[in-house]
Coordinates of C-alpha atoms in Angstrom, one line a residue:
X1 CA -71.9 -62.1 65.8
X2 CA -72.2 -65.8 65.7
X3 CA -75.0 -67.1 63.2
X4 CA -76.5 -70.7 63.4
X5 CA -74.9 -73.3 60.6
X6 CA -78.2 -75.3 60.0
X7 CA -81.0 -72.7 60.0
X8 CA -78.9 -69.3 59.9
X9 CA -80.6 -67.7 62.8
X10 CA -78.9 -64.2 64.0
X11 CA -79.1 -61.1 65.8
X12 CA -82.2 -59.4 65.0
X13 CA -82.4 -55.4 65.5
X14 CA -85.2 -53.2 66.4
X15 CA -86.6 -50.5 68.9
X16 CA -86.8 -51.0 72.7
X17 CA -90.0 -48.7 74.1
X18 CA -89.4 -47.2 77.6
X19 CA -92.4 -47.0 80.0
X20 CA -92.3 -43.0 78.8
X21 CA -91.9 -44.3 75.1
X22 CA -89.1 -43.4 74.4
X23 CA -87.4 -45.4 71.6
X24 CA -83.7 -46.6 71.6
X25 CA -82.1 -49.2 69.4
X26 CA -81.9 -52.8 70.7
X27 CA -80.4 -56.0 69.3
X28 CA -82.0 -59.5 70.1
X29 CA -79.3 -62.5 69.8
X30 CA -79.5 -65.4 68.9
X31 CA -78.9 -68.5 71.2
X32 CA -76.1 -70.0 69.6
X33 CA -73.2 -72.2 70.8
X34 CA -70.2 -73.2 69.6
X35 CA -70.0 -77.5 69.5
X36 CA -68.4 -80.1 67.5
X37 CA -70.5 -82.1 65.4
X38 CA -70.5 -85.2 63.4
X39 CA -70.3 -84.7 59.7
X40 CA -68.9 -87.0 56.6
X41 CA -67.7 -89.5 59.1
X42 CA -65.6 -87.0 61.5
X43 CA -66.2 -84.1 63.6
X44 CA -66.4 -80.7 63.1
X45 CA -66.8 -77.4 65.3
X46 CA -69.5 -75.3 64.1
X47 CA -71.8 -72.8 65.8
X48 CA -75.7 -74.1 65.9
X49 CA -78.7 -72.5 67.7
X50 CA -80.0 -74.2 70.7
X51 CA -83.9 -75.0 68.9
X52 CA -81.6 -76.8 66.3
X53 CA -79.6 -79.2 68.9
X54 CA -83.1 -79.9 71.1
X55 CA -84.9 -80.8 67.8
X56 CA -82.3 -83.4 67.0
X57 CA -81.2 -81.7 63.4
X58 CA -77.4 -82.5 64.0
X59 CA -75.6 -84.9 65.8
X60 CA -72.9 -83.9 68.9
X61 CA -69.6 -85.8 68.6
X62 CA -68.8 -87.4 71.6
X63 CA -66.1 -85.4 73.6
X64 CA -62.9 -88.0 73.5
X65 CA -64.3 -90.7 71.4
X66 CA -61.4 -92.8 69.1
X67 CA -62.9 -91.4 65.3

């Protein structure tokens, strides 16, 4: 599973309760997506977290931009 570049968010694990509480394993993912971003001058693909790209704590590359 994917994990976020900047603030290494994941899945999580834990127990989903049925009404009859009953327990079963559950796994809670991450939002993460898979983007190119500027770094060092250039671009490069990385997977981030969606609270990272709203707060503004890395930069998109323009799709089809000259570098």
């Amino acid at each position: 599973m994917a994990k976020c570049a900047i603030c290494e968010k994941a899945v999580h694990f834990g127990n989903q309760v049925s009404h009859s509480h009953r327990r079963s394993n559950k796994m809670w993912k991450a939002n993460v997506k898979s983007v190119r971003v500027k770094v060092d001058g250039g671009t490069k693909k990385m997977y981030v977290c969606t609270s990272c790209l709203r707060s503004g704590k890395v930069e998109r590359a323009v799709a089809g931009a000259a570098e």
